[in-house]
Short mmCIF file of C-alpha atoms in Angstrom, two decimals:
data_model
loop_
_atom_site.label_atom_id
_atom_site.label_comp_id
_atom_site.label_asym_id
_atom_site.label_seq_id
_atom_site.Cartn_x
_atom_site.Cartn_y
_atom_site.Cartn_z
CA MET O 1478 1.02 -6.46 21.10
CA ARG O 1479 -1.72 -8.03 23.71
CA ALA O 1480 -4.47 -9.73 21.25
CA THR O 1481 -1.34 -12.02 20.01
CA GLY O 1482 0.34 -12.27 23.41
CA SER O 1483 3.54 -10.84 21.73
CA ASP O 1484 6.74 -10.17 23.80
CA ASP O 1485 10.09 -10.28 24.04
CA ILE O 1486 13.02 -12.37 25.41
CA ARG O 1487 16.76 -11.75 25.40
CA VAL O 1488 19.39 -14.69 25.61
CA ASP O 1489 22.98 -13.88 26.86
CA SER O 1490 26.13 -15.85 26.18
CA ALA O 1491 24.32 -18.32 23.84
CA PHE O 1492 26.32 -20.39 21.96
CA VAL O 1493 25.14 -20.92 17.97
CA PRO O 1494 27.24 -23.26 15.93
CA ALA O 1495 27.75 -22.71 12.10
CA TYR O 1496 25.46 -25.16 11.04
CA ARG O 1497 22.71 -23.33 12.62
CA VAL O 1498 22.99 -20.07 11.13
CA PHE O 1499 23.22 -18.46 7.57
CA PRO O 1500 24.16 -15.52 5.97
CA PHE O 1501 21.37 -12.74 5.74
CA THR O 1502 22.50 -11.47 1.93
CA PRO O 1503 21.11 -12.31 -1.31
CA GLU O 1504 24.37 -14.06 -2.21
CA ILE O 1505 23.22 -17.16 0.27
CA THR O 1506 23.28 -20.33 -1.08
CA TYR O 1507 21.24 -23.16 0.20
CA GLY O 1508 21.99 -26.92 0.26
CA PRO O 1509 20.54 -29.60 -1.70
CA ARG O 1510 18.07 -30.28 1.33
CA PHE O 1511 16.61 -26.59 0.67
CA GLN O 1512 15.65 -26.38 -3.07
CA GLY O 1513 11.82 -26.59 -2.38
CA PRO O 1514 9.18 -24.13 -3.54
CA LEU O 1515 9.20 -22.74 0.06
CA TYR O 1516 12.86 -21.67 -0.21
CA ARG O 1517 12.45 -20.08 -3.55
CA PHE O 1518 9.58 -18.48 -2.01
CA SER O 1519 12.04 -15.35 -1.46
CA PHE O 1520 12.24 -13.34 1.75
CA ILE O 1521 9.70 -10.72 1.11
CA GLY O 1522 7.29 -13.49 0.34
CA ILE O 1523 7.39 -15.50 3.53
CA VAL O 1524 7.37 -11.81 5.15
CA THR O 1525 4.47 -10.98 3.08
CA ALA O 1526 2.67 -14.21 4.04
CA ALA O 1527 3.58 -14.43 7.77
CA LEU O 1528 2.99 -11.03 8.78
CA THR O 1529 0.34 -9.13 6.50
CA PRO O 1530 -2.55 -11.39 7.49
CA VAL O 1531 -2.35 -10.68 10.89
CA MET O 1532 -3.22 -6.80 9.96
CA LEU O 1533 -5.79 -8.21 8.12
CA GLY O 1534 -7.24 -10.40 11.05
CA ILE O 1535 -6.99 -7.46 13.12
CA ALA O 1536 -8.90 -5.27 10.90
CA ARG O 1537 -11.59 -8.08 10.22
CA VAL O 1538 -12.29 -8.18 14.14
CA ALA O 1539 -12.70 -4.49 14.17
CA VAL O 1540 -15.47 -4.42 11.72
CA ASP O 1541 -17.07 -7.11 12.98
CA GLU O 1542 -16.97 -5.77 16.55
CA ALA O 1543 -17.79 -1.88 15.24
CA ALA O 1544 -21.08 -3.71 13.85
CA GLU O 1545 -21.94 -5.98 16.43
CA LEU O 1546 -22.02 -2.62 19.19
CA ALA O 1547 -23.76 -0.48 16.22
CA ARG O 1548 -26.62 -3.27 16.97
CA GLY O 1549 -27.03 -2.61 20.27
CA LYS O 1550 -25.85 1.19 21.08
CA THR O 1551 -27.77 4.03 20.84
CA ALA O 1552 -26.08 7.53 20.57
CA THR O 1553 -26.55 10.05 23.00
CA GLY O 1554 -29.33 12.23 21.83
CA SER O 1555 -31.01 9.74 19.48
CA SER O 1556 -33.86 7.04 19.91
CA SER O 1557 -32.57 4.71 17.48
CA ALA O 1558 -30.08 2.15 17.61
CA LEU O 1559 -26.43 3.37 15.91
CA TRP O 1560 -26.63 0.81 12.58
CA MET O 1561 -29.59 2.89 11.79
CA ASN O 1562 -28.05 5.70 11.60
CA PRO O 1563 -27.02 5.93 6.93
CA SER O 1564 -23.61 7.35 7.96
CA VAL O 1565 -23.07 4.07 9.98
CA GLN O 1566 -24.46 1.72 7.33
CA SER O 1567 -22.10 3.94 4.95
CA GLN O 1568 -18.83 3.42 7.21
CA ILE O 1569 -19.38 -0.41 7.57
CA ALA O 1570 -19.79 -0.96 3.64
CA GLN O 1571 -16.61 0.77 2.96
CA ALA O 1572 -14.80 -0.83 5.46
CA GLU O 1573 -16.08 -3.99 4.16
CA ALA O 1574 -14.94 -3.11 0.96
CA THR O 1575 -11.77 -1.34 1.69
CA LEU O 1576 -11.06 -4.55 3.59
CA ARG O 1577 -12.09 -7.22 0.95
CA ALA O 1578 -10.27 -5.90 -2.13
CA ALA O 1579 -7.05 -5.54 0.26
CA ARG O 1580 -7.22 -9.25 1.11
CA ALA O 1581 -8.51 -10.21 -2.44
CA LEU O 1582 -5.20 -8.38 -3.73
CA LEU O 1583 -2.89 -9.92 -1.00
CA PHE O 1584 -3.91 -13.36 -1.35
CA GLN O 1585 -4.24 -13.85 -5.59
CA THR O 1586 -0.58 -12.18 -5.32
CA LEU O 1587 0.75 -14.75 -2.97
CA ASP O 1588 -1.04 -17.75 -4.88
CA ASP O 1589 0.35 -16.06 -8.04
CA VAL O 1590 3.99 -16.18 -6.89
CA TRP O 1591 3.61 -19.60 -5.16
CA GLN O 1592 2.48 -21.33 -8.54
CA TRP O 1593 5.13 -19.75 -10.42
CA VAL O 1594 7.88 -21.30 -7.82
CA VAL O 1595 6.12 -24.57 -7.67
CA SER O 1596 6.72 -24.73 -11.38
CA GLU O 1597 10.56 -24.67 -10.62
CA GLN O 1598 10.83 -21.11 -11.35
CA GLU O 1599 12.77 -18.39 -9.52
CA VAL O 1600 10.83 -15.44 -8.08
CA THR O 1601 11.51 -12.33 -10.22
CA THR O 1602 11.93 -8.43 -9.63
CA GLU O 1603 8.52 -7.85 -10.84
CA GLN O 1604 6.92 -10.63 -8.67
CA ARG O 1605 8.79 -9.26 -5.50
CA ALA O 1606 7.42 -5.82 -6.18
CA ASP O 1607 3.92 -7.19 -6.48
CA LEU O 1608 4.45 -8.78 -3.31
CA LEU O 1609 5.44 -5.64 -1.68
CA LEU O 1610 2.73 -3.55 -3.35
CA ALA O 1611 0.20 -6.38 -1.96
CA ALA O 1612 1.15 -6.28 1.50
CA THR O 1613 1.60 -2.44 2.23
CA ASN O 1614 -1.63 -2.18 0.44
CA ALA O 1615 -2.97 -4.65 2.76
CA SER O 1616 -1.24 -2.97 5.81
CA GLU O 1617 -2.48 0.61 4.98
CA SER O 1618 -6.23 -0.70 4.29
CA SER O 1619 -6.16 -2.45 7.65
CA VAL O 1620 -5.00 0.71 9.57
CA ARG O 1621 -7.38 2.96 7.79
CA VAL O 1622 -10.17 0.48 8.70
CA VAL O 1623 -9.54 0.22 12.43
CA GLU O 1624 -9.22 3.87 12.63
CA ARG O 1625 -12.86 4.22 11.02
CA MET O 1626 -14.21 1.56 13.25
CA HIS O 1627 -12.53 2.78 16.10
CA THR O 1628 -14.13 6.51 15.47
CA LEU O 1629 -17.65 4.77 14.62
CA ALA O 1630 -17.36 3.58 18.23
CA GLY O 1631 -17.12 6.26 19.94
CA THR O 1632 -16.42 6.46 23.35
CA SER O 1633 -17.25 2.99 23.57
CA GLY O 1634 -14.06 2.23 21.85
CA ILE O 1635 -11.75 3.91 24.58
CA TYR O 1636 -12.03 1.38 27.30
CA SER O 1637 -9.14 -0.86 27.80
CA GLY O 1638 -11.53 -4.06 27.88
CA ASN O 1639 -13.28 -2.92 24.38
CA PRO O 1640 -12.07 -5.39 22.23
CA ILE O 1641 -12.06 -2.31 19.05
CA GLU O 1642 -9.73 -0.58 21.50
CA ARG O 1643 -7.37 -3.41 21.46
CA CYS O 1644 -7.54 -3.72 17.79
CA PHE O 1645 -6.80 -0.12 17.56
CA ARG O 1646 -3.83 -0.28 19.53
CA ASP O 1647 -2.52 -3.58 17.80
CA ILE O 1648 -2.77 -2.03 14.45
CA GLN O 1649 -0.86 0.79 15.34
CA VAL O 1650 2.16 -1.31 16.68
CA ALA O 1651 1.68 -3.55 13.88
CA ARG O 1652 2.23 -0.52 11.48
CA GLN O 1653 5.51 0.37 12.96
CA HIS O 1654 7.29 -2.72 10.97
CA ARG O 1655 9.61 -1.23 8.69
CA PHE O 1656 7.99 -3.11 6.19
CA TYR O 1657 4.96 -1.78 6.07
CA THR O 1658 5.84 2.03 5.98
CA GLU O 1659 4.19 4.22 3.45
CA GLY O 1660 7.61 4.68 1.90
CA ARG O 1661 7.27 1.01 0.33
CA TYR O 1662 4.88 2.48 -2.22
CA GLU O 1663 7.94 4.50 -3.14
CA THR O 1664 9.98 1.55 -3.65
CA PHE O 1665 7.55 -0.50 -5.74
CA GLY O 1666 7.61 2.80 -7.92
CA ARG O 1667 11.18 2.83 -8.25
CA MET O 1668 11.02 -0.84 -9.38
CA TYR O 1669 8.26 -0.20 -11.60
CA PHE O 1670 10.19 2.18 -13.52
CA GLY O 1671 13.11 -0.36 -13.54
CA LEU O 1672 15.19 1.48 -10.94
CA GLU O 1673 17.25 -0.41 -7.81
CA PRO O 1674 14.53 -0.63 -4.91
CA ASP O 1675 15.74 1.47 -1.87
CA TYR O 1676 14.75 -1.34 0.65
CA GLY O 1677 17.27 -3.99 0.66
CA MET O 1678 14.96 -6.84 2.23
CA VAL O 1679 13.37 -6.76 -1.38
CA ILE O 1680 15.78 -8.53 -2.84
CA LEU O 1681 16.62 -11.62 -0.13
#
């Protein structure tokens, strides 16, 4: 991802002492120094809080850049600026509504669960499902918004130096994370009806 400067590293033959590792299973028991809210927030809570806002941020930039482009661009064959087109106005409005709604659900869900663990409670199965739903919705909403803004930009959005092109490329990378596939809606549905989740990360 160019916008975040993400890259890969590889370390060969490195020794990691036992006290620096922990089993990645639901049965893990934290030591006395790791009993605070952050360590009870659950793995899915941490992933939701750490990764999902990146996608919302990409979508936010895409909307802002598309609106700025529309203010100064005149479409081929037209005598007026792009922003004066009612269709463009509608697309910006719908993108704003989609993005704001997704953000509101995500942050409200995160805050609800955080307040719960701060009160010395353990994250419930229902709360894990809610976190998954909010993250999945935010991911899908962000992708839709960026794709719509990329289309709105027309040929201006295909060049590598254009911020909208970068948003489009990066959102396609971010959506490939297994945590954000459309199948996560099915996972929530299973949990909603009391079935075991088909995605093990939810119970970590």
